[in-house]
Coordinates of C-alpha atoms and ligand atoms in Angstrom, one line a residue:
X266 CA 135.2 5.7 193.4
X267 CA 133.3 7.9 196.1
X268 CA 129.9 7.3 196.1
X269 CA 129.5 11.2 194.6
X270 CA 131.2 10.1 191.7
X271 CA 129.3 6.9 191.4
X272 CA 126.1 9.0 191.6
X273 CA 127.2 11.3 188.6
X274 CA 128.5 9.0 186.4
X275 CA 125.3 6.8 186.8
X276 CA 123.1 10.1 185.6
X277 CA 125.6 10.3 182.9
X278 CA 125.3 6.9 181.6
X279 CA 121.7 7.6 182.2
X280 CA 121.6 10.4 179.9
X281 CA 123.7 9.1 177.1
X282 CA 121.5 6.3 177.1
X283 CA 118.3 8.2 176.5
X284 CA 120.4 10.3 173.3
X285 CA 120.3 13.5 175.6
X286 CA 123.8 13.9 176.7
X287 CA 124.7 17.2 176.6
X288 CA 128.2 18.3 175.4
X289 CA 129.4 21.9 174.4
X290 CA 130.2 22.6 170.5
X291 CA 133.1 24.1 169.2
X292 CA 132.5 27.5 167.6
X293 CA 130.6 26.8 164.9
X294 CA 131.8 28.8 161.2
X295 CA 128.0 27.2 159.8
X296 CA 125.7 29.5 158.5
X297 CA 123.6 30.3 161.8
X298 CA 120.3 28.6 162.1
X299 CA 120.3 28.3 165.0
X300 CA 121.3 31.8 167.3
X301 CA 119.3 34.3 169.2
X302 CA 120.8 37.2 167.5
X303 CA 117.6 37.6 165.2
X304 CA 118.6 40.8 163.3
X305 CA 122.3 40.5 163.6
X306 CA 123.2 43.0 166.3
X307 CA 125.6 40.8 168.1
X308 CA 127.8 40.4 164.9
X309 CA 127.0 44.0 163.9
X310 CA 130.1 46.6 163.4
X311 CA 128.3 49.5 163.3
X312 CA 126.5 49.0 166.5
X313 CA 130.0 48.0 167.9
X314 CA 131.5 51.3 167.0
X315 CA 128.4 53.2 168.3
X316 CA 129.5 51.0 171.9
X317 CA 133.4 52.1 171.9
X318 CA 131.9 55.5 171.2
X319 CA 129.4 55.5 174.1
X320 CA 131.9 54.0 176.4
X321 CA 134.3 57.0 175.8
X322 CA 132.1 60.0 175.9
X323 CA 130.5 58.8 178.9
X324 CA 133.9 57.9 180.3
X325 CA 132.6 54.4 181.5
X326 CA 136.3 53.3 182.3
X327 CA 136.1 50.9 185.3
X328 CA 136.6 47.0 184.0
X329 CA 134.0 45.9 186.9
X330 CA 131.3 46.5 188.6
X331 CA 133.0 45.9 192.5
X332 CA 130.1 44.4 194.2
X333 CA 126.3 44.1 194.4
X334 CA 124.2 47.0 192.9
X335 CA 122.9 47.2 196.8
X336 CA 126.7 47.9 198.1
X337 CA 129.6 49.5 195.4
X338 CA 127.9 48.0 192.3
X339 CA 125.6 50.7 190.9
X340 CA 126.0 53.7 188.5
X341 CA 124.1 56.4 187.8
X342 CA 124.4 54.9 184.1
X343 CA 122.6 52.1 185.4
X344 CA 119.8 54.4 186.9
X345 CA 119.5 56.1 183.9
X346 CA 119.5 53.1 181.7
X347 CA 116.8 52.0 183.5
X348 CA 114.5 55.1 183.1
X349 CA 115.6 55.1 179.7
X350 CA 114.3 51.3 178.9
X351 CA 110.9 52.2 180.6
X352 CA 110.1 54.8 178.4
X353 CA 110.8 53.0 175.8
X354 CA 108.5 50.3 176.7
X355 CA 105.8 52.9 178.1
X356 CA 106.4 51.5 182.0
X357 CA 106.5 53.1 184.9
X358 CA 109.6 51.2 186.1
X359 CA 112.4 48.8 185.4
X360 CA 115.2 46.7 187.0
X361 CA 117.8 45.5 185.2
X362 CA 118.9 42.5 185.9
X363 CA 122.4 40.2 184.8
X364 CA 120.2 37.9 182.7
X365 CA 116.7 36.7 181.5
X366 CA 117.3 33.8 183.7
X367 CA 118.0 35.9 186.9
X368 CA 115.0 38.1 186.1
X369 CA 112.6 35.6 186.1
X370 CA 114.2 34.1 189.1
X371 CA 114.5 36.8 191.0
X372 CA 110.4 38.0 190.3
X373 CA 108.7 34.2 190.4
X374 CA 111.0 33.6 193.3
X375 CA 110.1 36.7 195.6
X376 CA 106.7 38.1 194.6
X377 CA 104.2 35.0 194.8
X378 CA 104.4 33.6 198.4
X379 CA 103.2 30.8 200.4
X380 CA 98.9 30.4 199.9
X381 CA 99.3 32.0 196.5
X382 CA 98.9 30.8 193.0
X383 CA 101.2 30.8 190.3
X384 CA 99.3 29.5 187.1
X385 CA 101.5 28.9 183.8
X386 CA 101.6 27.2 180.0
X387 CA 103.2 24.2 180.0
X388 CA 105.5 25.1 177.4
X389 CA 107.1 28.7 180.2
X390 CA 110.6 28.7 179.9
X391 CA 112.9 26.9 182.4
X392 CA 113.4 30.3 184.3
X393 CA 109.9 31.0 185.3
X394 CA 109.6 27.4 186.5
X395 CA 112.7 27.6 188.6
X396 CA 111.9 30.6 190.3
X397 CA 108.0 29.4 191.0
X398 CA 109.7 26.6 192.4
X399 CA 111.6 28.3 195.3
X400 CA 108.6 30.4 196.0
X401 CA 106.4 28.1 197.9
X402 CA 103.4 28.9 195.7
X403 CA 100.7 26.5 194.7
X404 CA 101.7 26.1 191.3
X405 CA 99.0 25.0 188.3
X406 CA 99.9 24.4 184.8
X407 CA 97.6 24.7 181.9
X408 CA 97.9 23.2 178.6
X409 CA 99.5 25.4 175.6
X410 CA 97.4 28.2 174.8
X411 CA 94.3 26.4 176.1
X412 CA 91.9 29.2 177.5
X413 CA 89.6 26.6 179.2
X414 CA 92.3 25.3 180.9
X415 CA 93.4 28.4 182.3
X416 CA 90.4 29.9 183.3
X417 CA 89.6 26.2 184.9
X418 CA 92.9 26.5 187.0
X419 CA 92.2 30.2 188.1
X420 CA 89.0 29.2 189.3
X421 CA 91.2 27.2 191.1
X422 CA 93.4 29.8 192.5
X423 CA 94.3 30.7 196.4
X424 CA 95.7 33.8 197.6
X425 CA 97.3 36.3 194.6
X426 CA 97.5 34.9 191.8
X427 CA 100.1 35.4 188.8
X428 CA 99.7 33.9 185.5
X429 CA 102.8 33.9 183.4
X430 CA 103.2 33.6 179.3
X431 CA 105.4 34.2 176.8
X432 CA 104.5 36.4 174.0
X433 CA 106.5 34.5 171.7
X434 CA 107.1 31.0 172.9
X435 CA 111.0 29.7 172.9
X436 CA 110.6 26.4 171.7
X437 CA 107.1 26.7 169.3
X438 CA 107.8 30.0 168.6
X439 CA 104.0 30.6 168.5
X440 CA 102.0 33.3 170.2
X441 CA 99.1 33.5 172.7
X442 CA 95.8 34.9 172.4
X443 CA 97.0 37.5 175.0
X444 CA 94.0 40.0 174.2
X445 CA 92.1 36.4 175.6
X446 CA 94.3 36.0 178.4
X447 CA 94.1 39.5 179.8
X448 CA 90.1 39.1 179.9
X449 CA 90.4 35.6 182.2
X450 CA 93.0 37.0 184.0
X451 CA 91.3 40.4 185.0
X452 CA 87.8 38.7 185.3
X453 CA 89.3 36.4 188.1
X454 CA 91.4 39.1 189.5
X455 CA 94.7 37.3 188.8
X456 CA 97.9 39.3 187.8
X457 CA 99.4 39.0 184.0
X458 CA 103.4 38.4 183.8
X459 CA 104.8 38.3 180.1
X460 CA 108.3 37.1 178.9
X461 CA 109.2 39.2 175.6
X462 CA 112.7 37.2 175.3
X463 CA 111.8 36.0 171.7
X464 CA 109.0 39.1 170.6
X465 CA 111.3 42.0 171.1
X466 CA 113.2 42.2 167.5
X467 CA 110.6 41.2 165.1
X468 CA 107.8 42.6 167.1
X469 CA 109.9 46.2 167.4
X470 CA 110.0 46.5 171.3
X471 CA 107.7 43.6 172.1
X472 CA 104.0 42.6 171.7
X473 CA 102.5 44.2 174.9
X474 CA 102.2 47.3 173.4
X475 CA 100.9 50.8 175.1
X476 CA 97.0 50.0 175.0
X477 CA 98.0 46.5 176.7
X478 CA 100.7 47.7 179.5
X479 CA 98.9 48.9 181.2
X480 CA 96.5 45.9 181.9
X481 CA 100.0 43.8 182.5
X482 CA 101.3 43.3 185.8
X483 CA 104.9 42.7 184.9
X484 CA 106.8 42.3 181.5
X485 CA 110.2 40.5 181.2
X486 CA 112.4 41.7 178.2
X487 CA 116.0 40.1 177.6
X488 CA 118.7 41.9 176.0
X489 CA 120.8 38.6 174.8
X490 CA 118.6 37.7 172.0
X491 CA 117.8 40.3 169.5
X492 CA 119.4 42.9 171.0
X493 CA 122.3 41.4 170.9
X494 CA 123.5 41.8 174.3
X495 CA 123.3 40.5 177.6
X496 CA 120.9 41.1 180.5
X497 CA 117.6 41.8 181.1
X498 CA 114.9 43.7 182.9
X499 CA 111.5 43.4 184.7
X500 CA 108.9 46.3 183.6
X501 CA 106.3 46.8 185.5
X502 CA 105.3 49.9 188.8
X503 CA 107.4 51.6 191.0
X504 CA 106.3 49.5 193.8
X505 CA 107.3 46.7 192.0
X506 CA 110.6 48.0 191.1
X507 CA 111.2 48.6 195.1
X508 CA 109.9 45.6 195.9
X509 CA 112.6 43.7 193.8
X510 CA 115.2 45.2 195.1
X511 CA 114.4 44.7 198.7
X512 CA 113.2 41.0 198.2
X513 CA 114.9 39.6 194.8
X514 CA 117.4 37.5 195.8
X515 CA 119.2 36.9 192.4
X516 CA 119.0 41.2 192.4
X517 CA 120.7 41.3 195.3
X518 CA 123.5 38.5 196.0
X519 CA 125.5 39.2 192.7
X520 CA 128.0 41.6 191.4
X521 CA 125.9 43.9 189.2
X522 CA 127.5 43.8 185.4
X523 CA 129.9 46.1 184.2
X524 CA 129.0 49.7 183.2
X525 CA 130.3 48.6 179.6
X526 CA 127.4 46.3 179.5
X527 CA 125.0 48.9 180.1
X528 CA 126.2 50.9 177.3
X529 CA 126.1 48.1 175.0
X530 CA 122.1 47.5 176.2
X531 CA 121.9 51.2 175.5
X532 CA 123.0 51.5 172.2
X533 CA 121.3 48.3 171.3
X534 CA 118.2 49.9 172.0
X535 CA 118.7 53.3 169.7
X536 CA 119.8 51.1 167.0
X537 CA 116.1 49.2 167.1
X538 CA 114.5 51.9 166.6
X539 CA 116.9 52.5 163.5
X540 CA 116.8 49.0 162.2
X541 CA 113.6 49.0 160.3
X542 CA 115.8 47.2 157.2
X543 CA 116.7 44.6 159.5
X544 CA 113.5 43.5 160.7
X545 CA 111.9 44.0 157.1
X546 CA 114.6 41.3 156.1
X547 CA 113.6 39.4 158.9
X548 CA 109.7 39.0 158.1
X549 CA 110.6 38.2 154.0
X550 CA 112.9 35.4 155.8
X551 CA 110.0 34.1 157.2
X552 CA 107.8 34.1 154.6
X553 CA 110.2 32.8 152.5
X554 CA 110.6 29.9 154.8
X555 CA 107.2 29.2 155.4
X556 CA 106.4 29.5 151.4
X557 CA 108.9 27.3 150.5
X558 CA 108.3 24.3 153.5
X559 CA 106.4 21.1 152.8
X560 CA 104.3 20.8 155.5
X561 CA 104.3 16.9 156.2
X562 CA 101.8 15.4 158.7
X563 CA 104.0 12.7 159.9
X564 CA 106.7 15.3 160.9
X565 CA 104.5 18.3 161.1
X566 CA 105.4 22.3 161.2
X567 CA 104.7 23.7 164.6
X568 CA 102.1 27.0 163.6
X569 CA 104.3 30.2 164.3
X570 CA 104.5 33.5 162.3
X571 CA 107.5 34.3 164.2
X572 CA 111.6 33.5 163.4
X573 CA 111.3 30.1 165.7
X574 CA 110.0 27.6 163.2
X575 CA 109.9 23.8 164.4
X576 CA 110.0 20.4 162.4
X577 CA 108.6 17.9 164.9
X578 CA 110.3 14.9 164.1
X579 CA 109.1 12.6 167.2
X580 CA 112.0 11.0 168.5
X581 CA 115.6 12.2 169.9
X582 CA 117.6 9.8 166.7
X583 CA 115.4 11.5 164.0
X584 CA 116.0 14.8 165.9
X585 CA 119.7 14.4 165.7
X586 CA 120.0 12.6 162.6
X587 CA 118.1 15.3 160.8
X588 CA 120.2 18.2 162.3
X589 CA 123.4 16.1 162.0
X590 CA 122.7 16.1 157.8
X591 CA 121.6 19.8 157.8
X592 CA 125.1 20.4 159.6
X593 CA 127.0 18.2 157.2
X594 CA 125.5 20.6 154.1
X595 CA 126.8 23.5 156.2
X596 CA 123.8 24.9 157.8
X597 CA 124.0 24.7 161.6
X598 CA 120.4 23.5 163.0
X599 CA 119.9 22.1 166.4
X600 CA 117.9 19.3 167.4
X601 CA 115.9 20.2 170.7
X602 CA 115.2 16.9 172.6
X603 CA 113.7 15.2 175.6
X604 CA 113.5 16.5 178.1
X605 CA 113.9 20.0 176.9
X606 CA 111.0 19.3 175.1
X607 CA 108.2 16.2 176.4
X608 CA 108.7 13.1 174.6
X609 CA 107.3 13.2 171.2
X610 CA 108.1 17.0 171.0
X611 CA 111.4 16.3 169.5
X612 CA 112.3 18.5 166.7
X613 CA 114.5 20.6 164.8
X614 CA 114.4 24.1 166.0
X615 CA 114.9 26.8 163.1
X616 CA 115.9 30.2 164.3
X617 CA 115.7 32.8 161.1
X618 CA 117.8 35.7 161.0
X619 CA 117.4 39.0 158.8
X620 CA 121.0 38.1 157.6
X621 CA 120.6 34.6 156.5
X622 CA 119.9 35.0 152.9
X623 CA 117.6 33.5 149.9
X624 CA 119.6 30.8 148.6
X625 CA 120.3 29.1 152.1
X626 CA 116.8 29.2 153.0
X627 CA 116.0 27.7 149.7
X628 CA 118.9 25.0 150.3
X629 CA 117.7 24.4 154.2
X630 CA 113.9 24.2 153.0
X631 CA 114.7 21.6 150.3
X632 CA 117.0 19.3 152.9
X633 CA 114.2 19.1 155.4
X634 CA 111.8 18.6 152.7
X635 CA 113.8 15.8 151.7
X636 CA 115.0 14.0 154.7
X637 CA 111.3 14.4 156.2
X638 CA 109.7 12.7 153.2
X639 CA 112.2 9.9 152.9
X640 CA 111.1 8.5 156.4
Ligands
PLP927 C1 111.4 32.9 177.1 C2 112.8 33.1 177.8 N1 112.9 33.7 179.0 C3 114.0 33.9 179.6 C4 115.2 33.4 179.0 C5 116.5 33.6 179.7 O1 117.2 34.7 179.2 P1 118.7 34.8 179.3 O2 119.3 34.0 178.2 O3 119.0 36.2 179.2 O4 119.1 34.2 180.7 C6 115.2 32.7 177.8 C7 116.4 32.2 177.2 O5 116.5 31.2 176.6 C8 113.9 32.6 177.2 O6 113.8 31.9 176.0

């Protein structure tokens, strides 16, 4: 065996050994506790028929893009998709990037440069981390929600300095005192950069609403979760929106996505603002699941008021064997482990939907209940 292959199949063994070894799923015909697609839209026939129809009256016929937004790639669609989103979101400016990921790579990556500070939670999604790490920034990481800690790292700070949150965290699915935040960040003259992935849906069109955008330096909203979609784009000035263009590297070396795409974001959008049912459906879901929960101190309940609720169950086995018995019943619940989460995190991650309804919550509530008590 080449010494290549030796190398992988060591951080295999490695990996199976630990009970984190990764493996794609089937399809899974479970109810869904377990997707992005809060409210539905990705399964949703109506909003499919309001794509086909968008596609044709805008005569959106090519298949693919042809190249790089930069070179063949861009549409006026795209341009006006853009302007579109912004308003939406009361910004100035967005760019639409080919996915949350790419977004936050292509901002953390470019903007903050060598003798600068980058300053996040520890619990900032994988994406913001990557890109921070190709920028060459002094990086500083503060503990979850902990205000102290933040304003003792921007005290810290060098250079400009960008402090990045979620507004609704991916794994706890809690939120930030960002009313907090914004007062550190403007007293120390440090810039504000929040992911929406997980608060746009629930939250209407996010959390940083107009009285805060304006005191944000750069917003990230993602169109595969609620939306239903695929994509994403970075809010934020004019300048910014240049800037990213000229410097973003995961912006500029890729075939932009297909026009169809766009309309799909589109539509997605103008059904939000219609799906009031939906995220009504969404919030009893909650409270349903919340009300009906045991809250167990040796496996606790992370707080969150949003559809991410977490059972931390403190080791990768109890992790999987919890979700495996939830799957078995026919309700499909992952179990996040290390090192997606830090050892001891462990859990089973519970993504509501406004289409799950009463009697599975009632049947997932009283499993976990259950199996958590039981040991
Ligand atoms: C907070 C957050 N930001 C960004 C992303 C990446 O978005 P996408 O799935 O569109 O690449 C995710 C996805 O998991 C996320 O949870």
């Amino acid at each position: 065996m080449r010494a290549a292959e030796l190398f992988i199949e060591k951080k295999l063994d490695e990996r199976r050994l630990a009970g984190n070894y990764r493996a794609l799923k089937p399809e899974s015909t479970l109810v869904d506790f377990c997707s992005n697609d809060y409210l539905g839209f990705a399964h949703s026939a109506v909003l499919k028929s309001k794509i086909d129809n968008e596609v044709k009256i805008s005569g959106l016929i090519s298949n693919g893009a042809t190249g790089s937004r930069l070179l063949s790639g861009n549409s006026n669609y795209t341009d006006e998709l853009e302007k579109y989103i912004a308003l939406v979101h009361k910004s100035e400016a967005g760019l639409i990037f080919n996915s949350g990921y790419d977004a936050n790579l292509g901002l953390f990556s470019s903007l903050p440069h060598r003798g600068d500070t980058i300053i996040t939670d520890e619990l900032i999604h994988a994406s913001i981390i990557d890109g921070a790490r190709l920028s060459y920034a002094n990086r500083y990481i503060f503990k979850h929600n902990d205000l102290q800690g933040l304003e003792d790292k921007l005290k810290q700070a060098k250079g400009n300095c960008y402090v990045a949150i979620e507004s609704v965290y991916s794994m706890d699915g809690d939120t930030p005192p960002i009313g907090e935040i914004l007062k550190l960040t403007h007293k120390y003259n440090a810039n504000l950069i929040v992911d929406e992935a997980h608060a746009v849906g629930l939250y209407g069109f996010g959390l940083i609403d107009e009285h805060l955008q304006n005191q944000v330096f750069a917003r990230i909203v993602t169109f595969g979760k609620a939306l239903g979609c695929h994509g994403a784009i970075v809010l934020g000035s004019n300048l910014l929106r240049e800037y990213l263009i000229n410097f973003a590297r995961p912006f500029i070396y890729t075939t932009a996505a297909p026009v169809h795409q766009m309309a799909a974001i589109k539509m997605a959008y103008q059904f939000l603002k219609q799906s009031l049912t939906e995220i009504e459906m969404l919030r009893n879901n909650i409270s349903l699941f919340k009300q009906k929960i045991k809250n167990n101190s040796t496996y606790p309940l992370i707080k969150s008021d949003s559809a991410i609720q977490c059972v931390v169950l403190k080791s990768n086995e109890k992790a999987k064997a919890v979700a495996t018995d939830l799957q078995n019943n026919g309700l499909d619940v992952r179990a996040i482990v290390s090192p997606t989460v830090p050892i001891g995190g462990e859990r089973i991650r519970i993504c509501l939907h406004s289409f799950n309804t009463a009697e599975e919550i009632i049947l997932l509530t009283n499993i976990i209940n259950e199996l958590i008590n039981v040991g």
